[in-house]
PDB file of C-alpha atoms in Angstrom:
ATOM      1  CA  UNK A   6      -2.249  12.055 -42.353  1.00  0.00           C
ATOM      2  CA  UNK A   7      -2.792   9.963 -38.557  1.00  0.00           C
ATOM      3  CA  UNK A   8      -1.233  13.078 -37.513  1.00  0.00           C
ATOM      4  CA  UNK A   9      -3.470  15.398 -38.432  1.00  0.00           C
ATOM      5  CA  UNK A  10      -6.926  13.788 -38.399  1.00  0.00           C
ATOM      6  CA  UNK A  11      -8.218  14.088 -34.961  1.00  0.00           C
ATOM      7  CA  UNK A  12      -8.033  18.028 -35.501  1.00  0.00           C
ATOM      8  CA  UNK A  13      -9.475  18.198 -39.050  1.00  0.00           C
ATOM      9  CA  UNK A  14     -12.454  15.725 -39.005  1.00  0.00           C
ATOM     10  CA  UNK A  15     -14.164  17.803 -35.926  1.00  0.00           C
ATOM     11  CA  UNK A  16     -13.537  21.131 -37.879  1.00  0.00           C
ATOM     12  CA  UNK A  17     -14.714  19.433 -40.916  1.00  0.00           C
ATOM     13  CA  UNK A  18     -17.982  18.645 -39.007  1.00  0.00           C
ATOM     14  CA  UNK A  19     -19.069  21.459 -37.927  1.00  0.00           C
ATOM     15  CA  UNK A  20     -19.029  22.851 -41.469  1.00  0.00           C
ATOM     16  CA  UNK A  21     -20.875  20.310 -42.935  1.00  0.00           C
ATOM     17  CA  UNK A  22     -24.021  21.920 -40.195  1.00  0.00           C
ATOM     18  CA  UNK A  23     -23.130  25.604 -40.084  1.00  0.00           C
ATOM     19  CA  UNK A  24     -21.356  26.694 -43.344  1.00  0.00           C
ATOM     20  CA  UNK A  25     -22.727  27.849 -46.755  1.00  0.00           C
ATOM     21  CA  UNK A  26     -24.234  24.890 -48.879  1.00  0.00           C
ATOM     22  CA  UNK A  27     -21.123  25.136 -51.116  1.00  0.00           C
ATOM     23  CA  UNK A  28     -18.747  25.189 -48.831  1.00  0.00           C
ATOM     24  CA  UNK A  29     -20.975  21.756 -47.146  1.00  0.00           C
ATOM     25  CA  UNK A  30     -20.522  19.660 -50.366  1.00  0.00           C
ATOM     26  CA  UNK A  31     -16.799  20.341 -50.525  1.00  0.00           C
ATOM     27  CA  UNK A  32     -16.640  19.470 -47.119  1.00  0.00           C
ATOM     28  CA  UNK A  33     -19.021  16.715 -48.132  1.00  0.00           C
ATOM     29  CA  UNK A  34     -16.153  15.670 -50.439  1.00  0.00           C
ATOM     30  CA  UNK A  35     -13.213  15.834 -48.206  1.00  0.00           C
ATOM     31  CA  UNK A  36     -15.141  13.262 -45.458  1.00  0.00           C
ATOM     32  CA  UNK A  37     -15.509  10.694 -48.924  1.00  0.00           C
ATOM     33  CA  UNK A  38     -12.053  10.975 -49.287  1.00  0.00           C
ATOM     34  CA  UNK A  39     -10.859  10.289 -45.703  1.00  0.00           C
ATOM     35  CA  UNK A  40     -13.526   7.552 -45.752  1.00  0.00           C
ATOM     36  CA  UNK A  41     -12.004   5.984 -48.902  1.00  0.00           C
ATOM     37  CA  UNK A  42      -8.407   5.515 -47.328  1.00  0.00           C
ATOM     38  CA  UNK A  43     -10.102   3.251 -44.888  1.00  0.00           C
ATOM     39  CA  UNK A  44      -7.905   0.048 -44.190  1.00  0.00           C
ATOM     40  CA  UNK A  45     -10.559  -1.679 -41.908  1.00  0.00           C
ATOM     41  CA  UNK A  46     -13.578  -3.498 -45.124  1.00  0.00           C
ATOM     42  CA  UNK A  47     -16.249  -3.604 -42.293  1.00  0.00           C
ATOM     43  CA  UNK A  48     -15.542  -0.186 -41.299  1.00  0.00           C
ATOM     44  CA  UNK A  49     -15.520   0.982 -44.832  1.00  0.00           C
ATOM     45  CA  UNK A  50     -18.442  -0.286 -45.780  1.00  0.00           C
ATOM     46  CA  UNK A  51     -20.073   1.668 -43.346  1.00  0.00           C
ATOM     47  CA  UNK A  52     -18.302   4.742 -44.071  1.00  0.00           C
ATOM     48  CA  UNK A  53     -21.379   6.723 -45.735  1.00  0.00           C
ATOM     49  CA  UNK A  54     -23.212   6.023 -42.777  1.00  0.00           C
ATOM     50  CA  UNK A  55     -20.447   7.231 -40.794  1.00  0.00           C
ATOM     51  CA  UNK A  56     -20.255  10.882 -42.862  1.00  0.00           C
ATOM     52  CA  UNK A  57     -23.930  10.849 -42.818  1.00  0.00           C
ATOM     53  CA  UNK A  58     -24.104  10.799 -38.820  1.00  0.00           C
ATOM     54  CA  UNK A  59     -21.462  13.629 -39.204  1.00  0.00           C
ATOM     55  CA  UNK A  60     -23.473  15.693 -41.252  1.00  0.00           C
ATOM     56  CA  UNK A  61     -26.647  15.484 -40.112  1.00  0.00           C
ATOM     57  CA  UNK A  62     -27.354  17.025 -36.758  1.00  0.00           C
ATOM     58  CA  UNK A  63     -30.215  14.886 -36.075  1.00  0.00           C
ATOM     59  CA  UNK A  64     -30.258  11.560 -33.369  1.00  0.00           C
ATOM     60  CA  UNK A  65     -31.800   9.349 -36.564  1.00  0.00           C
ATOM     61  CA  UNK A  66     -28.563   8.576 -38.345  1.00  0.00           C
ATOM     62  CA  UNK A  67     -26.125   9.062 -35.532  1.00  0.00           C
ATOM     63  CA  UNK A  68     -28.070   5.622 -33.959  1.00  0.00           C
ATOM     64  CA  UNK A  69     -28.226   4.169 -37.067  1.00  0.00           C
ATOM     65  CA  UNK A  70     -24.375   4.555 -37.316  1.00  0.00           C
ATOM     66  CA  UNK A  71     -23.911   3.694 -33.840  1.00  0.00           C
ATOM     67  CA  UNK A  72     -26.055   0.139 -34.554  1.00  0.00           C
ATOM     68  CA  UNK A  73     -23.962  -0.671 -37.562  1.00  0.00           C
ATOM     69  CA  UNK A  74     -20.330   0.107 -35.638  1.00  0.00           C
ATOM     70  CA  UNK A  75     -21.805  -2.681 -32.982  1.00  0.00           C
ATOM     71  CA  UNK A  76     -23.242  -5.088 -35.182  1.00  0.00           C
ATOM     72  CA  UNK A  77     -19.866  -4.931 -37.651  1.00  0.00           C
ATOM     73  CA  UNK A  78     -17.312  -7.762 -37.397  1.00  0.00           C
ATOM     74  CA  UNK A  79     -13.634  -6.830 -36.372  1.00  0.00           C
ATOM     75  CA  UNK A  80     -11.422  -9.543 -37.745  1.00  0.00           C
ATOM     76  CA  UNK A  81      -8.908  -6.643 -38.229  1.00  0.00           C
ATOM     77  CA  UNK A  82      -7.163  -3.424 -36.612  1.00  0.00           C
ATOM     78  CA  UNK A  83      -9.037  -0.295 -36.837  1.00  0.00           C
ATOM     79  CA  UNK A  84      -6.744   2.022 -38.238  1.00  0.00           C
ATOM     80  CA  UNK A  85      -6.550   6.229 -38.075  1.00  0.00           C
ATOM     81  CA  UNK A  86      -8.791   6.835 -40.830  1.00  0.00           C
ATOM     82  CA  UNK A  87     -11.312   4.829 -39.018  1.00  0.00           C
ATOM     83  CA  UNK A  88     -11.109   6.339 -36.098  1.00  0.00           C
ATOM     84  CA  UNK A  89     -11.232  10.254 -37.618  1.00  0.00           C
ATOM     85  CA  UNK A  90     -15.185   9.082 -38.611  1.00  0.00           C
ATOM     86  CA  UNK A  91     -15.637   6.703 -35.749  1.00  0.00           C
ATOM     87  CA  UNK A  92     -15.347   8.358 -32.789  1.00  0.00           C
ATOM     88  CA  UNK A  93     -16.944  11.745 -34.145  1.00  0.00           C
ATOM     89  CA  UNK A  94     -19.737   9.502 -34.170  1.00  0.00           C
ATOM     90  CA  UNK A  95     -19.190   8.082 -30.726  1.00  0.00           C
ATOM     91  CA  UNK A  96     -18.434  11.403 -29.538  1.00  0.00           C
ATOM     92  CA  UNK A  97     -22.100  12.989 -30.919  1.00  0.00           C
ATOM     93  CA  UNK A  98     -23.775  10.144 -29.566  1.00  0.00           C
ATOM     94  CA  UNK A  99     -22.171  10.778 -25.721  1.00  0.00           C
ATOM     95  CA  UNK A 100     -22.802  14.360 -25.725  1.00  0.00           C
ATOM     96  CA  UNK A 101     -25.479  14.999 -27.493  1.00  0.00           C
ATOM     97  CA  UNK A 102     -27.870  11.786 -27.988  1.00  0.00           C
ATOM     98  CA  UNK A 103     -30.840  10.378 -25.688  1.00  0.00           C
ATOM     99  CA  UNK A 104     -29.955   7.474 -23.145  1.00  0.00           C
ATOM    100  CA  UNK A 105     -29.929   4.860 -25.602  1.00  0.00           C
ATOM    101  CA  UNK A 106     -27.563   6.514 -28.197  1.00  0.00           C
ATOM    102  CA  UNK A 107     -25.403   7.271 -25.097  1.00  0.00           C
ATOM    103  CA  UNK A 108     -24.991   3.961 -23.505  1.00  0.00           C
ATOM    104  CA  UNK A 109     -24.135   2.431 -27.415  1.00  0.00           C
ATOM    105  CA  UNK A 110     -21.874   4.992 -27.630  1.00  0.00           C
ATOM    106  CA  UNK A 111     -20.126   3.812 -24.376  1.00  0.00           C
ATOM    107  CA  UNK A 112     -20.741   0.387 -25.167  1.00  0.00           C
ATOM    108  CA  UNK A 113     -18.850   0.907 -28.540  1.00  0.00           C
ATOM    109  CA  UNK A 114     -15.646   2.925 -27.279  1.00  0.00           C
ATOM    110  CA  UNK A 115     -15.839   0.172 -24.753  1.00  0.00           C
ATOM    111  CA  UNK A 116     -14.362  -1.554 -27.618  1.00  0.00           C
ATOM    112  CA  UNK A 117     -12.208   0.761 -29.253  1.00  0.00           C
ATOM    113  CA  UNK A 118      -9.620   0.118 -26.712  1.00  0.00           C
ATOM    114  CA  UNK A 119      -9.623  -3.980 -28.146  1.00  0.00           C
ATOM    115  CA  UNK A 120     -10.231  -3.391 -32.195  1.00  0.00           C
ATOM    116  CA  UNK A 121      -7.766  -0.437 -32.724  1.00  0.00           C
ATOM    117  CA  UNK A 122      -4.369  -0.813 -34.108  1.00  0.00           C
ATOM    118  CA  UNK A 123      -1.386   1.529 -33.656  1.00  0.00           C
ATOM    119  CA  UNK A 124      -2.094   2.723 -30.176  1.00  0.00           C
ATOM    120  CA  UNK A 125      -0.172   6.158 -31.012  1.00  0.00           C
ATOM    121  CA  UNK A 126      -2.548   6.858 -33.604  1.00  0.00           C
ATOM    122  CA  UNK A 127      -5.835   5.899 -31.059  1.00  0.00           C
ATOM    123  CA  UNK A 128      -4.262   8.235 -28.435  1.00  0.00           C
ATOM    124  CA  UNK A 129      -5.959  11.683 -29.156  1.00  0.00           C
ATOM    125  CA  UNK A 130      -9.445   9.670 -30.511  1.00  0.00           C
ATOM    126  CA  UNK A 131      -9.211   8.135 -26.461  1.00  0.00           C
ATOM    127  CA  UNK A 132      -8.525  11.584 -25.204  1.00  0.00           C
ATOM    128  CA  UNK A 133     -11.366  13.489 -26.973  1.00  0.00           C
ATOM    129  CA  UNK A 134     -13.626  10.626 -25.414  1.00  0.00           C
ATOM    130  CA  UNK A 135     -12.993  10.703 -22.210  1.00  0.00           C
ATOM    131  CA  UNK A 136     -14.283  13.987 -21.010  1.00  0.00           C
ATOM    132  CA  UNK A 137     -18.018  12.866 -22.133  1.00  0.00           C
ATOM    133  CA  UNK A 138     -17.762   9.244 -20.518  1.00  0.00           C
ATOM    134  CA  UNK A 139     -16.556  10.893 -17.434  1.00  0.00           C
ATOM    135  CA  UNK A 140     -19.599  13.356 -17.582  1.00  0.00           C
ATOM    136  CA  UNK A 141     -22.166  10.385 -18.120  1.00  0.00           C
ATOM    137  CA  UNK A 142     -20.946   8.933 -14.826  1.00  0.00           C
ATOM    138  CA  UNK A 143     -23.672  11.264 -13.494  1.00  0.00           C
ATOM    139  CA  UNK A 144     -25.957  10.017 -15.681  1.00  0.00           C
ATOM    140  CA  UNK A 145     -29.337   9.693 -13.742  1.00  0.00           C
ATOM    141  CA  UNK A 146     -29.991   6.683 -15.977  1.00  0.00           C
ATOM    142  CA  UNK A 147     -28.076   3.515 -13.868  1.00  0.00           C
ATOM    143  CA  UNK A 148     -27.150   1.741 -17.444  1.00  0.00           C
ATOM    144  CA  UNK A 149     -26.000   4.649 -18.952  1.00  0.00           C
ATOM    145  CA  UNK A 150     -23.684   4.935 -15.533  1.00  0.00           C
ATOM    146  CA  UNK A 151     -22.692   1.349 -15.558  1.00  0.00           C
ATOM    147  CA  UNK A 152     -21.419   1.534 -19.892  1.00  0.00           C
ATOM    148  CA  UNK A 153     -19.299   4.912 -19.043  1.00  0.00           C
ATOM    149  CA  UNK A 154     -17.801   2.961 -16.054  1.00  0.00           C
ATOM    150  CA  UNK A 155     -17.082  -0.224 -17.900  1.00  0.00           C
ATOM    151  CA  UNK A 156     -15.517   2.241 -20.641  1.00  0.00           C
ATOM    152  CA  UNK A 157     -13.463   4.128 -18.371  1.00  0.00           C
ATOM    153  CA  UNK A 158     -12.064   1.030 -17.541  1.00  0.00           C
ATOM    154  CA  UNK A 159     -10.766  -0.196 -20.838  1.00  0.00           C
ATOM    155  CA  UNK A 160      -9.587   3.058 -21.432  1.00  0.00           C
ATOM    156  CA  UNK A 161      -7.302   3.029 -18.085  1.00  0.00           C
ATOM    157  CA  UNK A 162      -6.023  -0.514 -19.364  1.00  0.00           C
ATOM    158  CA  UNK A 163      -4.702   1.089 -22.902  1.00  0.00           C
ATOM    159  CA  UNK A 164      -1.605   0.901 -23.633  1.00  0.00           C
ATOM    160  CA  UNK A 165       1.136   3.061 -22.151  1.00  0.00           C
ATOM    161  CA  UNK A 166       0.842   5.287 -25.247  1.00  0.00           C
ATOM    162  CA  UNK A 167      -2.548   6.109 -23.973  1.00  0.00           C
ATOM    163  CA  UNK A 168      -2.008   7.542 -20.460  1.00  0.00           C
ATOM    164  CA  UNK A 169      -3.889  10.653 -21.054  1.00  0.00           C
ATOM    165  CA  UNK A 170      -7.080   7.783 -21.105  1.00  0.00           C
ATOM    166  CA  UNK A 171      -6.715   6.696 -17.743  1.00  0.00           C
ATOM    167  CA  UNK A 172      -9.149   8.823 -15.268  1.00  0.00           C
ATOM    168  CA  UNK A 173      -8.519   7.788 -12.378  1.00  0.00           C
ATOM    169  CA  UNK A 174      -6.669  10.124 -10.660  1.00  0.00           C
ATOM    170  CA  UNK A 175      -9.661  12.485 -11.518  1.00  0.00           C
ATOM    171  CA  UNK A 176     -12.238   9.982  -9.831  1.00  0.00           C
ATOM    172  CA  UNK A 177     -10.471   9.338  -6.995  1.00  0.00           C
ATOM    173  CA  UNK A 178     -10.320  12.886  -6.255  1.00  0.00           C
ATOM    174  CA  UNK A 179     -13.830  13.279  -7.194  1.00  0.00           C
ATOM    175  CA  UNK A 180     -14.649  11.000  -4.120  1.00  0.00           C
ATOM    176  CA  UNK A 181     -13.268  13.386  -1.456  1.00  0.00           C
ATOM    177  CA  UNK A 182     -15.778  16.183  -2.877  1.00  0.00           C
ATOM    178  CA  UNK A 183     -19.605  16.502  -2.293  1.00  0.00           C
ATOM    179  CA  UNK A 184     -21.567  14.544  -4.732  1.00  0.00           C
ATOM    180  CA  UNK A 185     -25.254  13.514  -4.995  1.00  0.00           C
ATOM    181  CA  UNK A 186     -26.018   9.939  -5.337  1.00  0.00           C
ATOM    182  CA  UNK A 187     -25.701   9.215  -9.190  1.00  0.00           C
ATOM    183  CA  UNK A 188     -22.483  11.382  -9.085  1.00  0.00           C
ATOM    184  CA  UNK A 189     -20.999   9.346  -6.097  1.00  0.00           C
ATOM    185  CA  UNK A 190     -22.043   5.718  -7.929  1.00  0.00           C
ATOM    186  CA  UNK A 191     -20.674   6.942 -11.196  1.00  0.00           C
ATOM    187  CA  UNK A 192     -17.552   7.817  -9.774  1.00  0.00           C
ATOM    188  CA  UNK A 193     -17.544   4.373  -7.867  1.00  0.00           C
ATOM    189  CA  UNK A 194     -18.095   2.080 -10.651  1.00  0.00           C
ATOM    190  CA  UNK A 195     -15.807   4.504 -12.637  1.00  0.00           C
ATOM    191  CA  UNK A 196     -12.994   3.184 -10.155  1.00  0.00           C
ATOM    192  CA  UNK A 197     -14.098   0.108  -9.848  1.00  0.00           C
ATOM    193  CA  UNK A 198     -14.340  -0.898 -13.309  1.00  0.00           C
ATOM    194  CA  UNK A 199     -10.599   0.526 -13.551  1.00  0.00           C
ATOM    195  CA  UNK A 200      -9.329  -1.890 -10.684  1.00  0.00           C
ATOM    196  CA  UNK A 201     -10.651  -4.633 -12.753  1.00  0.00           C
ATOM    197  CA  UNK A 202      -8.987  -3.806 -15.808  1.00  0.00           C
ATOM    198  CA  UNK A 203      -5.348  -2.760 -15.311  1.00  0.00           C
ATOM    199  CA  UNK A 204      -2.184  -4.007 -15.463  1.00  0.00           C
ATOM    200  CA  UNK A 205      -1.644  -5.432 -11.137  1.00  0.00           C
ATOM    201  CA  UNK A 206       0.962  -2.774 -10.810  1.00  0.00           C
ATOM    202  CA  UNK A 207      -1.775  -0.132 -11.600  1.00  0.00           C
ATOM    203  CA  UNK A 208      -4.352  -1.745  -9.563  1.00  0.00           C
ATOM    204  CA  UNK A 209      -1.874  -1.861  -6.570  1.00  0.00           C
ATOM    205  CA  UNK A 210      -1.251   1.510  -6.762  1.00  0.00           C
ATOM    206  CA  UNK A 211      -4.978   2.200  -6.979  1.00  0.00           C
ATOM    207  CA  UNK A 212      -5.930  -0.122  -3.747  1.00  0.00           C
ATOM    208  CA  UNK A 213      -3.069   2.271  -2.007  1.00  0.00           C
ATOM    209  CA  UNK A 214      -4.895   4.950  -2.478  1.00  0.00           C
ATOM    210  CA  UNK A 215      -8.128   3.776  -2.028  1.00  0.00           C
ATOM    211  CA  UNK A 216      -7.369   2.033   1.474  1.00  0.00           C
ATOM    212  CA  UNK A 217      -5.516   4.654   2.860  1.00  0.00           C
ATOM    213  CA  UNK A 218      -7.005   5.723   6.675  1.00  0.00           C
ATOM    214  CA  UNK A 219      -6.131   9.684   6.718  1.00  0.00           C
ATOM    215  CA  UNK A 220      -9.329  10.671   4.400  1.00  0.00           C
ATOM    216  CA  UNK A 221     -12.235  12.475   6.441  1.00  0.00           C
ATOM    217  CA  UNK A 222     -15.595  10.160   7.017  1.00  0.00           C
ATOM    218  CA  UNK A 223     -17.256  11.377   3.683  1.00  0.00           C
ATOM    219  CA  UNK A 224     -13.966  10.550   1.821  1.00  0.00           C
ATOM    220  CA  UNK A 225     -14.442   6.895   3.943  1.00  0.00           C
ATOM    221  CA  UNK A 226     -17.878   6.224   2.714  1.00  0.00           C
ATOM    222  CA  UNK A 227     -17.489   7.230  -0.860  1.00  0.00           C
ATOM    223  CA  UNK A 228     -14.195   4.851  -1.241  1.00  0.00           C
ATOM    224  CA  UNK A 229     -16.668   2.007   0.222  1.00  0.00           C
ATOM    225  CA  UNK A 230     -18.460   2.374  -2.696  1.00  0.00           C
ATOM    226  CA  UNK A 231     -15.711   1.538  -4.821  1.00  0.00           C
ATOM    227  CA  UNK A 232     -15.262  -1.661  -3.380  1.00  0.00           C
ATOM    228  CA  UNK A 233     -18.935  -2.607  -2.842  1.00  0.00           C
ATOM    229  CA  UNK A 234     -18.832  -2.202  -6.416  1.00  0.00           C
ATOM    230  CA  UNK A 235     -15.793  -4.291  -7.281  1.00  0.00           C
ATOM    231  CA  UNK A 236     -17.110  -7.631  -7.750  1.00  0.00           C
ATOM    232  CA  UNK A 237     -20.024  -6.691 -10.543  1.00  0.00           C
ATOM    233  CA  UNK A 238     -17.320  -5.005 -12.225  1.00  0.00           C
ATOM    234  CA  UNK A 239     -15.158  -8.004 -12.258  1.00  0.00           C
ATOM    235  CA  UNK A 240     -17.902  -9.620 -13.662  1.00  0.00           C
ATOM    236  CA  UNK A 241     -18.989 -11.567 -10.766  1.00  0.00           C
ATOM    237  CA  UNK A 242     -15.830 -14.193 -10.456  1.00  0.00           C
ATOM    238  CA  UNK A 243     -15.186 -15.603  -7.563  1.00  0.00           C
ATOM    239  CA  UNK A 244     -11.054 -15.912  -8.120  1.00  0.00           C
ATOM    240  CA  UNK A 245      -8.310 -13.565  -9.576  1.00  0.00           C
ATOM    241  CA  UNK A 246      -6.743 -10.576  -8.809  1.00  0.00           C
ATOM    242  CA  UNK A 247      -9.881  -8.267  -8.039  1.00  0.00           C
ATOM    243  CA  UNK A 248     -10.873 -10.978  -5.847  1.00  0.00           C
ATOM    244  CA  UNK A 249      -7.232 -10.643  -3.947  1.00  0.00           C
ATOM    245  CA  UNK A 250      -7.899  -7.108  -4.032  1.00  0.00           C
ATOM    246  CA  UNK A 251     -11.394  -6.972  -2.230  1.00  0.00           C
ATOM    247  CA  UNK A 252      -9.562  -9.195   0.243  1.00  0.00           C
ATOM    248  CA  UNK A 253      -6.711  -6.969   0.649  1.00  0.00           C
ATOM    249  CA  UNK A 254      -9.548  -4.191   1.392  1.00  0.00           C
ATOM    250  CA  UNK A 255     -11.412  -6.764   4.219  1.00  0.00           C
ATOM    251  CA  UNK A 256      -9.678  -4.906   7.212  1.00  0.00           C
ATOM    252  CA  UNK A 257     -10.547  -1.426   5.973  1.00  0.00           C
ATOM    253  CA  UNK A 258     -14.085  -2.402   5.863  1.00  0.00           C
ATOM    254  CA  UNK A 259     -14.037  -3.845   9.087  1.00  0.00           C
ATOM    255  CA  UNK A 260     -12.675  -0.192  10.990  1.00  0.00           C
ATOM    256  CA  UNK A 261     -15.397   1.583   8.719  1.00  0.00           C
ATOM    257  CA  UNK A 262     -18.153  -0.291   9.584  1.00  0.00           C
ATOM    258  CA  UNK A 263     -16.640  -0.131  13.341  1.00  0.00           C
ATOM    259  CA  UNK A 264     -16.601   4.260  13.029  1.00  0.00           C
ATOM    260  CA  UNK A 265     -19.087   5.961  14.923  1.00  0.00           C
ATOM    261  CA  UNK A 266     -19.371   8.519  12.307  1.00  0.00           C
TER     262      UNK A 266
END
């Protein structure tokens, strides 16, 4: 049934807002069922709020959802059945809700990284997410920026199950490309917030590319930006590895702020 979830559920939305009235309260019934074999009792509780957000195309119960799913307490894994109503939710919320719904939504699969169980069974529920907290790293809205960036980075420190989560191959090459100012930022903290979550094999491997000297001067600038925003993403500490890393990066700051271009 983990299996098979992440490919019903979305399917079984869109029915519940475009099919016949019959065919919605069958599909109505399905959702109650899923939402029954629930392992997680906070998440279950909530589980009519979750189907409601799913069936109702409006922003009023997708952030009433979305409040519940942050104020809940997660003493326990979230398992697959959570997830298949879950991250629908999430999902609505990043693609189609104002910039409050959309930095909870972040906020919240910020999270989902931490509370979820078998990581084989979060894998596609990751995947299906990251597309729309990639997109809100343009987000003219600098808080809205800042939650997809800090949930970018939990998803690049999932486990190795989860590889198809980590997005920062498609930042980094993001940065050699044109970009206005909220795109460049978002891709920054995006990379930033990555650094200061993974594994220090990862983040080596991510300072390596980063640091390297045979990028043109717009590549130069954008990768400054990473590191400019390193500490805040490390949550302002003063010691630790992202502080070795901003170190390691001292000598590349010093040629760029030495080039004439």
């Amino acid at each position: 049934l983990a299996m098979i979830l992440p490919q019903v559920v979305p399917a079984l939305c869109e029915a519940t807002v475009s099919a016949r009235s019959e065919i919605q309260k069958e599909v109505r019934k399905v959702l109650d069922r899923i939402g029954a074999t629930i392992g997680h009792r906070d998440i279950a509780a909530l589980a009519p709020e979750l189907i409601a957000a799913l069936s109702d195309p409006t922003e009023g119960p997708v952030a009433k959802a979305l409040d519940s799913l942050l104020s809940a307490v997660y003493t326990t894994a979230i398992d697959g059945a959570a997830c298949a109503l879950v991250c629908p939710v999430v999902e609505r919320a990043l693609t189609r809700g104002d910039a409050d719904a959309q930095k909870k939504g972040a906020n919240f699969a910020r999270g989902l990284v931490l509370h979820a169980g078998d990581s084989e069974e979060l894998a596609p529920y990751l995947a299906a997410l990251k597309a729309p907290l990639q997109a809100l790293l343009a987000h003219p809205n600098p808080a809205v920026r800042e939650s997809a960036a800090q949930a970018i980075g939990s998803f690049a420190a999932a486990p190795a199950k989860n590889d198809g989560a980590d997005a920062s191959a498609d930042l980094l090459a993001k940065l050699a490309q044109p970009q206005d100012g909220a795109e460049l930022e978002g891709s920054a903290q995006g990379i930033a917030a990555t650094l200061a979550s993974v594994a220090e094999e990862r983040r080596q491997e991510l300072l390596a590319e980063l640091l390297r000297e045979d990028v043109a001067s717009s590549g130069r600038l954008a990768r400054l930006c990473v590191l400019a925003h390193l500490p805040r993403a490390a949550g302002g500490s003063a010691g630790g590895p992202v502080a070795a890393a901003v170190v390691t990066a001292l000598p590349t700051l010093g040629r760029a702020l030495a080039d004439a271009d």
